[in-house]
Every structure is written in C-alpha cells, then in structure tokens.
Amino acid sequence: MPELPEVETVRQGLAPTMEGTVIERLEQRRPDLRFPFPERFAERLTGRRIEGLGRRAKYLLADLDDGAVVVMHLGMSGSFRIEEGALAEPETPGDFHHPRGKALAHDHVVFHLSNGKRVIYNDPRRFGFMDLVPRAGIETARHLAGLGVEPVGNEFDGKVLHRLFEAKKTPLKAALLDQSLIAGLGNIYVCEALHMSGLSPEKSAGSLTAKAADRLATAIRDVLAAAIAAGGSSLRDHRQANGELGYFQHSFRVYDREGEPCPKLDCSGVIARKVQSGRSTFYCGTCQK
C-alpha cells in the first residue's frame, strides 16, 4: 500500500492540473470502490471549484469552494493519470521498471476539468475509496479521526517522539506503525529509518532514550524527504500522476535486501528478515541495537 511519500508524490503531480479549476463533469462509473460512493457524489462535485489539493497521512484532500473536501485513498492499486484532448494519449515519460497498466475497464472515476484536462482514477483491485466531508471538523471525519502527528510537519521532533512512546511496551517498529501515534508511516520507511538510526525493531518503544528519540526523529524526516524528492518508491502498482515511476527503491538501505551486506561502512553485518505482526522486517542485527 502506498505510504506517505507516494501519496505526497501523487499530490504534487496532480496539484498543477487540479488546483483552481472547476469540475465541469464527474463520471462515476460504478456505485462503489472499497466503500460505496457518497450519495449524489457526481452531482455534488459538478460545478465546484477545487481550491487546493492537500494531504493528511496517506489521504489526498481536495478542498472545494463550497466548504466540502473530497477525501481520496489509493488503496493497494489505485493511481491517477492526466489526459488532455479528445483522443490524446496520456504522457508517460520515464524509464519504466513495471509497465503501466492500460486496462480502461479499471477507470472508475473521471474528473472533467475546466482547463480541458481529465484526471482519471484507475483501480484494478478497488481497495481505494473516495468520500465527501465538511472541512469544518475534518479531523473527526470517519477516515481521519484519531490520526497521529504528521512526521513531516514542523511539530514532529525527538521530544514529541519520546513523549509519544513513553511507557509503551510494544516493539519500536509496532509503535512507529501505529497510525494513532504517527500518521503516514508504513513498513518500508520504518525499516529504513530504524536502520539509519541504528535502533533495533524489537526494542521496547518505552525504553527509547531522549538522545535515541532525537536520532530516530531525524532519520524519519530524512528518509521521508529523500523518498519524496525521488518521487516515491513505486513498488507493485504505484505510479506517479504523470505515469513515471519513482526510483527511491534503488536507494533502499535494508528493505527487501535480505542476505546482502549492511550498507554502513563500519559494519560487517548482513541484512536479515523476520516477520513482526504479519509484516516483513528488514534489519541488521549487528549495528541495530
């Protein structure tokens, strides 16, 4: 499932096309995705101006001129593409690691915009969804309620991390994946940040010292910033909005590198893999304590 950097990459790709435009028509080609669409969804979006395109955790948020917000989640296989002109093919620049799917049967939602462009949501597995909620009180909306601090926000630092994990007996990796504590982190970047900070995924979250918390918070911010800058990691079905693949997967330190030498220059360890809470954890048992 796309993590925070992938969703932010999609947001940055869509924003120049969608922000400031009017939705002249919305095609809703099926009654549901993961969940049913809101009642009169297409009708309520038609004629609305998109004031801004934001992100909260792993959700895209399109603010409309009537005070409503379209909440969008990509699920496991959802992607957007941008088309222009009646018969134009979408531009898909980039050196592809995985071919881009062209199954039009999975084009479920089409935004027809006043700038002549179409933004198309494609989702073969239909695990994504779209909702429509009021901007006022959006933090209590059903999909966003209870989300924790944004790890790329100004309020996130070692002190916040230390306070969040205080007295928690769960393993450090599990605590980092708890969306009620930190919103948007997923398995890939948690593995990367733990290795960068030299901390074991099995370490008790509550045992984290203030110094280690500072180190981990810095690693989280650095890993996410690098992934966003690189365009997100395009594992499996993820695509950027313009069709390009992100390339951060080529920079992974430990994720999916079982059996390879630890990339730290002063470490002679080997990357290992173990399963924690049903997910693969990649780590170096030599330098991560």
PDB file of C-alpha atoms in Angstrom, residues 10-274:
ATOM      1  CA  VAL A  10       0.785  11.983  -6.321  1.00  0.00           C
ATOM      2  CA  ARG A  11      -0.419  15.195  -4.684  1.00  0.00           C
ATOM      3  CA  GLN A  12       2.466  17.181  -6.151  1.00  0.00           C
ATOM      4  CA  GLY A  13       1.810  15.656  -9.559  1.00  0.00           C
ATOM      5  CA  LEU A  14      -1.920  16.424  -9.542  1.00  0.00           C
ATOM      6  CA  ALA A  15      -1.878  19.881  -7.941  1.00  0.00           C
ATOM      7  CA  PRO A  16      -0.805  21.928 -11.015  1.00  0.00           C
ATOM      8  CA  THR A  17      -3.608  20.356 -13.066  1.00  0.00           C
ATOM      9  CA  MET A  18      -6.408  20.349 -10.493  1.00  0.00           C
ATOM     10  CA  GLU A  19      -5.965  23.397  -8.255  1.00  0.00           C
ATOM     11  CA  GLY A  20      -8.040  26.406  -9.300  1.00  0.00           C
ATOM     12  CA  THR A  21     -10.085  24.500 -11.870  1.00  0.00           C
ATOM     13  CA  VAL A  22     -13.821  23.782 -11.956  1.00  0.00           C
ATOM     14  CA  ILE A  23     -15.108  20.216 -12.126  1.00  0.00           C
ATOM     15  CA  GLU A  24     -17.331  20.593 -15.187  1.00  0.00           C
ATOM     16  CA  ARG A  25     -18.428  16.985 -15.028  1.00  0.00           C
ATOM     17  CA  LEU A  26     -17.646  13.954 -12.906  1.00  0.00           C
ATOM     18  CA  GLU A  27     -18.011  10.461 -14.328  1.00  0.00           C
ATOM     19  CA  GLN A  28     -18.681   7.872 -11.653  1.00  0.00           C
ATOM     20  CA  ARG A  29     -18.616   4.578 -13.496  1.00  0.00           C
ATOM     21  CA  ARG A  30     -19.600   2.254 -10.655  1.00  0.00           C
ATOM     22  CA  PRO A  31     -21.528   2.604  -7.374  1.00  0.00           C
ATOM     23  CA  ASP A  32     -18.605   1.733  -5.133  1.00  0.00           C
ATOM     24  CA  LEU A  33     -14.916   1.108  -4.710  1.00  0.00           C
ATOM     25  CA  ARG A  34     -13.846  -0.236  -1.337  1.00  0.00           C
ATOM     26  CA  PHE A  35     -16.875   1.566   0.080  1.00  0.00           C
ATOM     27  CA  PRO A  36     -19.978   2.965  -1.657  1.00  0.00           C
ATOM     28  CA  PHE A  37     -19.571   6.481  -3.042  1.00  0.00           C
ATOM     29  CA  PRO A  38     -21.359   9.226  -1.075  1.00  0.00           C
ATOM     30  CA  GLU A  39     -24.951   9.874  -2.069  1.00  0.00           C
ATOM     31  CA  ARG A  40     -25.217  12.049  -5.216  1.00  0.00           C
ATOM     32  CA  PHE A  41     -21.405  12.176  -5.354  1.00  0.00           C
ATOM     33  CA  ALA A  42     -21.105  13.159  -9.025  1.00  0.00           C
ATOM     34  CA  GLU A  43     -23.900  15.702  -8.784  1.00  0.00           C
ATOM     35  CA  ARG A  44     -22.455  17.360  -5.676  1.00  0.00           C
ATOM     36  CA  LEU A  45     -18.995  17.744  -7.265  1.00  0.00           C
ATOM     37  CA  THR A  46     -20.202  19.060 -10.623  1.00  0.00           C
ATOM     38  CA  GLY A  47     -19.605  22.817 -10.906  1.00  0.00           C
ATOM     39  CA  ARG A  48     -17.384  23.004  -7.831  1.00  0.00           C
ATOM     40  CA  ARG A  49     -14.014  24.735  -7.931  1.00  0.00           C
ATOM     41  CA  ILE A  50     -11.015  22.892  -6.473  1.00  0.00           C
ATOM     42  CA  GLU A  51      -9.417  25.450  -4.157  1.00  0.00           C
ATOM     43  CA  GLY A  52      -6.481  23.295  -3.077  1.00  0.00           C
ATOM     44  CA  LEU A  53      -5.108  19.780  -3.039  1.00  0.00           C
ATOM     45  CA  GLY A  54      -3.610  18.656   0.261  1.00  0.00           C
ATOM     46  CA  ARG A  55      -2.617  15.522   2.136  1.00  0.00           C
ATOM     47  CA  ARG A  56      -3.223  14.112   5.601  1.00  0.00           C
ATOM     48  CA  ALA A  57      -1.253  10.946   6.368  1.00  0.00           C
ATOM     49  CA  LYS A  58      -1.977   8.644   3.393  1.00  0.00           C
ATOM     50  CA  TYR A  59      -5.073  10.536   2.249  1.00  0.00           C
ATOM     51  CA  LEU A  60      -5.423  13.087  -0.558  1.00  0.00           C
ATOM     52  CA  LEU A  61      -7.702  16.020   0.282  1.00  0.00           C
ATOM     53  CA  ALA A  62      -9.322  18.174  -2.415  1.00  0.00           C
ATOM     54  CA  ASP A  63     -10.823  21.332  -0.891  1.00  0.00           C
ATOM     55  CA  LEU A  64     -13.870  22.596  -2.787  1.00  0.00           C
ATOM     56  CA  ASP A  65     -15.300  26.113  -2.940  1.00  0.00           C
ATOM     57  CA  ASP A  66     -18.436  25.128  -1.002  1.00  0.00           C
ATOM     58  CA  GLY A  67     -16.520  24.070   2.113  1.00  0.00           C
ATOM     59  CA  ALA A  68     -16.563  20.353   1.364  1.00  0.00           C
ATOM     60  CA  VAL A  69     -13.480  18.154   0.988  1.00  0.00           C
ATOM     61  CA  VAL A  70     -13.063  15.131  -1.267  1.00  0.00           C
ATOM     62  CA  VAL A  71     -11.105  12.547   0.743  1.00  0.00           C
ATOM     63  CA  MET A  72      -9.299  10.066  -1.515  1.00  0.00           C
ATOM     64  CA  HIS A  73      -7.319   6.941  -0.635  1.00  0.00           C
ATOM     65  CA  LEU A  74      -5.338   4.957  -3.226  1.00  0.00           C
ATOM     66  CA  GLY A  75      -5.688   1.591  -1.549  1.00  0.00           C
ATOM     67  CA  MET A  76      -3.336  -1.088  -2.874  1.00  0.00           C
ATOM     68  CA  SER A  77      -3.579  -0.477  -6.621  1.00  0.00           C
ATOM     69  CA  GLY A  78      -5.156   2.935  -7.147  1.00  0.00           C
ATOM     70  CA  SER A  79      -3.485   5.513  -9.394  1.00  0.00           C
ATOM     71  CA  PHE A  80      -4.308   8.742 -11.204  1.00  0.00           C
ATOM     72  CA  ARG A  81      -3.376   9.797 -14.705  1.00  0.00           C
ATOM     73  CA  ILE A  82      -3.837  13.064 -16.542  1.00  0.00           C
ATOM     74  CA  GLU A  83      -5.136  13.268 -20.101  1.00  0.00           C
ATOM     75  CA  GLU A  84      -5.726  16.219 -22.386  1.00  0.00           C
ATOM     76  CA  GLY A  85      -7.648  16.438 -25.656  1.00  0.00           C
ATOM     77  CA  ALA A  86     -10.364  14.246 -27.060  1.00  0.00           C
ATOM     78  CA  LEU A  87      -8.121  11.419 -28.287  1.00  0.00           C
ATOM     79  CA  ALA A  88      -4.807  12.255 -26.676  1.00  0.00           C
ATOM     80  CA  GLU A  89      -2.732   9.559 -25.069  1.00  0.00           C
ATOM     81  CA  PRO A  90      -1.515  10.358 -21.547  1.00  0.00           C
ATOM     82  CA  GLU A  91       2.108  11.349 -21.324  1.00  0.00           C
ATOM     83  CA  THR A  92       4.129   8.675 -19.569  1.00  0.00           C
ATOM     84  CA  PRO A  93       7.767   9.792 -19.593  1.00  0.00           C
ATOM     85  CA  GLY A  94      10.367   7.864 -17.654  1.00  0.00           C
ATOM     86  CA  ASP A  95      12.271   4.607 -17.765  1.00  0.00           C
ATOM     87  CA  PHE A  96       9.708   2.049 -16.615  1.00  0.00           C
ATOM     88  CA  HIS A  97      10.573  -0.726 -14.206  1.00  0.00           C
ATOM     89  CA  HIS A  98       6.994  -2.057 -14.368  1.00  0.00           C
ATOM     90  CA  PRO A  99       4.770  -1.482 -17.447  1.00  0.00           C
ATOM     91  CA  ARG A 100       1.901   0.895 -16.808  1.00  0.00           C
ATOM     92  CA  GLY A 101      -1.490  -0.777 -16.878  1.00  0.00           C
ATOM     93  CA  LYS A 102      -3.774   0.259 -19.730  1.00  0.00           C
ATOM     94  CA  ALA A 103      -6.943  -1.602 -18.747  1.00  0.00           C
ATOM     95  CA  LEU A 104      -9.631   1.036 -19.299  1.00  0.00           C
ATOM     96  CA  ALA A 105     -12.132  -1.227 -17.548  1.00  0.00           C
ATOM     97  CA  HIS A 106     -10.494  -0.157 -14.285  1.00  0.00           C
ATOM     98  CA  ASP A 107     -11.016   3.573 -14.925  1.00  0.00           C
ATOM     99  CA  HIS A 108     -13.687   4.156 -12.284  1.00  0.00           C
ATOM    100  CA  VAL A 109     -13.794   7.950 -11.801  1.00  0.00           C
ATOM    101  CA  VAL A 110     -13.079  10.722 -14.315  1.00  0.00           C
ATOM    102  CA  PHE A 111     -12.782  14.404 -13.355  1.00  0.00           C
ATOM    103  CA  HIS A 112     -13.520  16.578 -16.420  1.00  0.00           C
ATOM    104  CA  LEU A 113     -11.884  19.923 -15.608  1.00  0.00           C
ATOM    105  CA  SER A 114     -12.421  23.436 -16.913  1.00  0.00           C
ATOM    106  CA  ASN A 115      -8.832  23.585 -18.224  1.00  0.00           C
ATOM    107  CA  GLY A 116      -9.674  20.887 -20.762  1.00  0.00           C
ATOM    108  CA  LYS A 117      -7.892  18.115 -18.900  1.00  0.00           C
ATOM    109  CA  ARG A 118      -9.195  14.880 -17.444  1.00  0.00           C
ATOM    110  CA  VAL A 119      -7.945  13.323 -14.239  1.00  0.00           C
ATOM    111  CA  ILE A 120      -8.723   9.619 -14.231  1.00  0.00           C
ATOM    112  CA  TYR A 121      -8.713   7.320 -11.214  1.00  0.00           C
ATOM    113  CA  ASN A 122      -7.830   3.726 -12.098  1.00  0.00           C
ATOM    114  CA  ASP A 123      -8.014   0.952  -9.503  1.00  0.00           C
ATOM    115  CA  PRO A 124      -7.923  -2.719 -10.580  1.00  0.00           C
ATOM    116  CA  ARG A 125      -8.404  -4.112  -7.072  1.00  0.00           C
ATOM    117  CA  ARG A 126     -10.831  -1.405  -5.939  1.00  0.00           C
ATOM    118  CA  PHE A 127      -9.338  -1.116  -2.449  1.00  0.00           C
ATOM    119  CA  GLY A 128      -9.199   2.675  -2.716  1.00  0.00           C
ATOM    120  CA  PHE A 129     -12.134   4.949  -1.956  1.00  0.00           C
ATOM    121  CA  MET A 130     -13.487   8.484  -2.169  1.00  0.00           C
ATOM    122  CA  ASP A 131     -15.572  10.317   0.403  1.00  0.00           C
ATOM    123  CA  LEU A 132     -17.051  13.798   0.750  1.00  0.00           C
ATOM    124  CA  VAL A 133     -16.898  15.515   4.140  1.00  0.00           C
ATOM    125  CA  PRO A 134     -17.177  19.074   5.516  1.00  0.00           C
ATOM    126  CA  ARG A 135     -13.877  20.922   6.001  1.00  0.00           C
ATOM    127  CA  ALA A 136     -15.140  22.113   9.390  1.00  0.00           C
ATOM    128  CA  GLY A 137     -14.256  19.357  11.825  1.00  0.00           C
ATOM    129  CA  ILE A 138     -12.457  17.274   9.195  1.00  0.00           C
ATOM    130  CA  GLU A 139     -10.120  15.818  11.848  1.00  0.00           C
ATOM    131  CA  THR A 140     -13.128  13.975  13.285  1.00  0.00           C
ATOM    132  CA  ALA A 141     -14.292  12.593   9.921  1.00  0.00           C
ATOM    133  CA  ARG A 142     -14.548   8.812   9.939  1.00  0.00           C
ATOM    134  CA  HIS A 143     -11.371   8.118   7.950  1.00  0.00           C
ATOM    135  CA  LEU A 144      -9.244  10.832   9.574  1.00  0.00           C
ATOM    136  CA  ALA A 145     -10.357  10.655  13.195  1.00  0.00           C
ATOM    137  CA  GLY A 146      -7.654   9.650  15.632  1.00  0.00           C
ATOM    138  CA  LEU A 147      -4.700  10.098  13.285  1.00  0.00           C
ATOM    139  CA  GLY A 148      -1.462  10.994  14.997  1.00  0.00           C
ATOM    140  CA  VAL A 149       1.181  13.629  14.324  1.00  0.00           C
ATOM    141  CA  GLU A 150       2.472  14.208  10.776  1.00  0.00           C
ATOM    142  CA  PRO A 151       6.100  13.029  10.609  1.00  0.00           C
ATOM    143  CA  VAL A 152       7.000  15.721   8.063  1.00  0.00           C
ATOM    144  CA  GLY A 153       5.299  18.533   9.979  1.00  0.00           C
ATOM    145  CA  ASN A 154       7.065  21.226  11.970  1.00  0.00           C
ATOM    146  CA  GLU A 155       5.712  19.832  15.236  1.00  0.00           C
ATOM    147  CA  PHE A 156       7.456  16.465  14.837  1.00  0.00           C
ATOM    148  CA  ASP A 157      10.808  16.074  16.587  1.00  0.00           C
ATOM    149  CA  GLY A 158      12.634  13.912  19.108  1.00  0.00           C
ATOM    150  CA  LYS A 159      10.816  15.401  22.073  1.00  0.00           C
ATOM    151  CA  VAL A 160       7.427  14.615  20.561  1.00  0.00           C
ATOM    152  CA  LEU A 161       8.540  11.092  19.670  1.00  0.00           C
ATOM    153  CA  HIS A 162       9.909  10.478  23.162  1.00  0.00           C
ATOM    154  CA  ARG A 163       6.657  11.659  24.723  1.00  0.00           C
ATOM    155  CA  LEU A 164       4.511   9.530  22.397  1.00  0.00           C
ATOM    156  CA  PHE A 165       6.453   6.360  23.200  1.00  0.00           C
ATOM    157  CA  GLU A 166       6.809   6.924  26.921  1.00  0.00           C
ATOM    158  CA  ALA A 167       5.831   3.822  28.947  1.00  0.00           C
ATOM    159  CA  LYS A 168       4.852   1.842  25.833  1.00  0.00           C
ATOM    160  CA  LYS A 169       5.926  -1.793  25.997  1.00  0.00           C
ATOM    161  CA  THR A 170       5.272  -2.590  22.326  1.00  0.00           C
ATOM    162  CA  PRO A 171       8.232  -3.152  19.985  1.00  0.00           C
ATOM    163  CA  LEU A 172       9.622   0.000  18.437  1.00  0.00           C
ATOM    164  CA  LYS A 173       8.571  -0.988  14.942  1.00  0.00           C
ATOM    165  CA  ALA A 174       4.966  -1.623  16.013  1.00  0.00           C
ATOM    166  CA  ALA A 175       4.818   1.745  17.752  1.00  0.00           C
ATOM    167  CA  LEU A 176       6.097   3.530  14.644  1.00  0.00           C
ATOM    168  CA  LEU A 177       3.406   1.848  12.542  1.00  0.00           C
ATOM    169  CA  ASP A 178       0.622   2.877  14.944  1.00  0.00           C
ATOM    170  CA  GLN A 179      -1.270   5.498  12.923  1.00  0.00           C
ATOM    171  CA  SER A 180      -2.803   6.961  16.087  1.00  0.00           C
ATOM    172  CA  LEU A 181       0.700   7.980  17.184  1.00  0.00           C
ATOM    173  CA  ILE A 182       2.418   8.914  13.911  1.00  0.00           C
ATOM    174  CA  ALA A 183       0.293   9.245  10.780  1.00  0.00           C
ATOM    175  CA  GLY A 184       1.516   8.098   7.388  1.00  0.00           C
ATOM    176  CA  LEU A 185       4.464   5.865   8.211  1.00  0.00           C
ATOM    177  CA  GLY A 186       4.441   2.380   6.687  1.00  0.00           C
ATOM    178  CA  ASN A 187       6.537  -0.741   6.719  1.00  0.00           C
ATOM    179  CA  ILE A 188       9.118   0.327   4.132  1.00  0.00           C
ATOM    180  CA  TYR A 189      10.183   3.637   5.596  1.00  0.00           C
ATOM    181  CA  VAL A 190      10.020   2.417   9.187  1.00  0.00           C
ATOM    182  CA  CYS A 191      12.572  -0.283   8.295  1.00  0.00           C
ATOM    183  CA  GLU A 192      14.731   2.341   6.585  1.00  0.00           C
ATOM    184  CA  ALA A 193      14.570   4.858   9.455  1.00  0.00           C
ATOM    185  CA  LEU A 194      15.323   2.249  12.107  1.00  0.00           C
ATOM    186  CA  HIS A 195      18.427   1.156  10.237  1.00  0.00           C
ATOM    187  CA  MET A 196      19.575   4.728   9.656  1.00  0.00           C
ATOM    188  CA  SER A 197      19.207   5.474  13.375  1.00  0.00           C
ATOM    189  CA  GLY A 198      20.851   2.199  14.480  1.00  0.00           C
ATOM    190  CA  LEU A 199      17.863   1.028  16.509  1.00  0.00           C
ATOM    191  CA  SER A 200      16.518  -2.498  16.727  1.00  0.00           C
ATOM    192  CA  PRO A 201      12.923  -3.012  15.537  1.00  0.00           C
ATOM    193  CA  GLU A 202      12.400  -5.283  18.551  1.00  0.00           C
ATOM    194  CA  LYS A 203      13.488  -2.694  21.112  1.00  0.00           C
ATOM    195  CA  SER A 204      10.750  -1.628  23.526  1.00  0.00           C
ATOM    196  CA  ALA A 205       9.357   1.728  22.445  1.00  0.00           C
ATOM    197  CA  GLY A 206       9.176   2.902  26.041  1.00  0.00           C
ATOM    198  CA  SER A 207      12.883   2.248  26.564  1.00  0.00           C
ATOM    199  CA  LEU A 208      13.866   4.843  23.963  1.00  0.00           C
ATOM    200  CA  THR A 209      16.149   7.479  25.468  1.00  0.00           C
ATOM    201  CA  ALA A 210      15.787  11.149  24.635  1.00  0.00           C
ATOM    202  CA  LYS A 211      19.016  11.016  22.617  1.00  0.00           C
ATOM    203  CA  ALA A 212      17.864   7.966  20.657  1.00  0.00           C
ATOM    204  CA  ALA A 213      14.484   9.612  20.054  1.00  0.00           C
ATOM    205  CA  ASP A 214      16.223  12.635  18.539  1.00  0.00           C
ATOM    206  CA  ARG A 215      18.264  10.338  16.312  1.00  0.00           C
ATOM    207  CA  LEU A 216      15.192   8.395  15.204  1.00  0.00           C
ATOM    208  CA  ALA A 217      13.077  11.503  14.542  1.00  0.00           C
ATOM    209  CA  THR A 218      15.849  12.930  12.367  1.00  0.00           C
ATOM    210  CA  ALA A 219      16.147   9.630  10.480  1.00  0.00           C
ATOM    211  CA  ILE A 220      12.394   9.510   9.847  1.00  0.00           C
ATOM    212  CA  ARG A 221      12.347  13.035   8.451  1.00  0.00           C
ATOM    213  CA  ASP A 222      15.446  12.415   6.315  1.00  0.00           C
ATOM    214  CA  VAL A 223      14.157   9.140   4.869  1.00  0.00           C
ATOM    215  CA  LEU A 224      10.751  10.619   4.011  1.00  0.00           C
ATOM    216  CA  ALA A 225      12.298  13.746   2.489  1.00  0.00           C
ATOM    217  CA  ALA A 226      14.607  11.650   0.312  1.00  0.00           C
ATOM    218  CA  ALA A 227      11.732   9.431  -0.832  1.00  0.00           C
ATOM    219  CA  ILE A 228       9.518  12.407  -1.695  1.00  0.00           C
ATOM    220  CA  ALA A 229      12.365  14.063  -3.586  1.00  0.00           C
ATOM    221  CA  ALA A 230      12.987  10.844  -5.523  1.00  0.00           C
ATOM    222  CA  GLY A 231       9.340  10.554  -6.477  1.00  0.00           C
ATOM    223  CA  GLY A 232       8.250   7.885  -4.055  1.00  0.00           C
ATOM    224  CA  SER A 233       9.034   4.194  -4.208  1.00  0.00           C
ATOM    225  CA  SER A 234       6.973   2.594  -6.948  1.00  0.00           C
ATOM    226  CA  LEU A 235       6.585  -0.924  -5.655  1.00  0.00           C
ATOM    227  CA  ARG A 236       3.979  -3.079  -7.358  1.00  0.00           C
ATOM    228  CA  ASP A 237       1.108  -0.910  -8.555  1.00  0.00           C
ATOM    229  CA  HIS A 238       2.067   2.607  -7.501  1.00  0.00           C
ATOM    230  CA  ARG A 239       2.558   5.214 -10.221  1.00  0.00           C
ATOM    231  CA  GLN A 240       3.169   8.928 -10.119  1.00  0.00           C
ATOM    232  CA  ALA A 241       0.395  11.098 -11.530  1.00  0.00           C
ATOM    233  CA  ASN A 242       2.250  11.641 -14.825  1.00  0.00           C
ATOM    234  CA  GLY A 243       2.913   7.942 -15.263  1.00  0.00           C
ATOM    235  CA  GLU A 244       6.544   7.990 -14.176  1.00  0.00           C
ATOM    236  CA  LEU A 245       7.843   5.541 -11.646  1.00  0.00           C
ATOM    237  CA  GLY A 246       9.568   6.727  -8.540  1.00  0.00           C
ATOM    238  CA  TYR A 247      13.080   5.432  -8.064  1.00  0.00           C
ATOM    239  CA  PHE A 248      13.638   5.551  -4.320  1.00  0.00           C
ATOM    240  CA  GLN A 249      13.545   1.743  -4.234  1.00  0.00           C
ATOM    241  CA  HIS A 250      17.039   1.807  -5.756  1.00  0.00           C
ATOM    242  CA  SER A 251      18.240   3.654  -2.635  1.00  0.00           C
ATOM    243  CA  PHE A 252      16.798   1.319  -0.022  1.00  0.00           C
ATOM    244  CA  ARG A 253      19.280   0.571   2.715  1.00  0.00           C
ATOM    245  CA  VAL A 254      17.672  -2.584   4.083  1.00  0.00           C
ATOM    246  CA  TYR A 255      14.162  -3.061   2.706  1.00  0.00           C
ATOM    247  CA  ASP A 256      13.933  -6.190   0.544  1.00  0.00           C
ATOM    248  CA  ARG A 257      17.728  -6.706   0.804  1.00  0.00           C
ATOM    249  CA  GLU A 258      17.819  -9.899   2.852  1.00  0.00           C
ATOM    250  CA  GLY A 259      21.224 -11.559   2.728  1.00  0.00           C
ATOM    251  CA  GLU A 260      23.067  -8.508   1.410  1.00  0.00           C
ATOM    252  CA  PRO A 261      25.898  -6.789   3.319  1.00  0.00           C
ATOM    253  CA  CYS A 262      24.887  -3.976   5.652  1.00  0.00           C
ATOM    254  CA  PRO A 263      25.439  -0.687   3.784  1.00  0.00           C
ATOM    255  CA  LYS A 264      27.004   1.051   6.793  1.00  0.00           C
ATOM    256  CA  LEU A 265      30.706   1.464   6.102  1.00  0.00           C
ATOM    257  CA  ASP A 266      31.830   0.429   9.576  1.00  0.00           C
ATOM    258  CA  CYS A 267      29.508  -2.580   9.864  1.00  0.00           C
ATOM    259  CA  SER A 268      30.292  -6.171   8.839  1.00  0.00           C
ATOM    260  CA  GLY A 269      26.706  -7.380   9.356  1.00  0.00           C
ATOM    261  CA  VAL A 270      24.258  -8.877   6.881  1.00  0.00           C
ATOM    262  CA  ILE A 271      20.672  -7.744   6.322  1.00  0.00           C
ATOM    263  CA  ALA A 272      18.208 -10.186   7.869  1.00  0.00           C
ATOM    264  CA  ARG A 273      14.467 -10.588   7.550  1.00  0.00           C
ATOM    265  CA  LYS A 274      11.926 -11.524  10.184  1.00  0.00           C
TER     266      LYS A 274
END
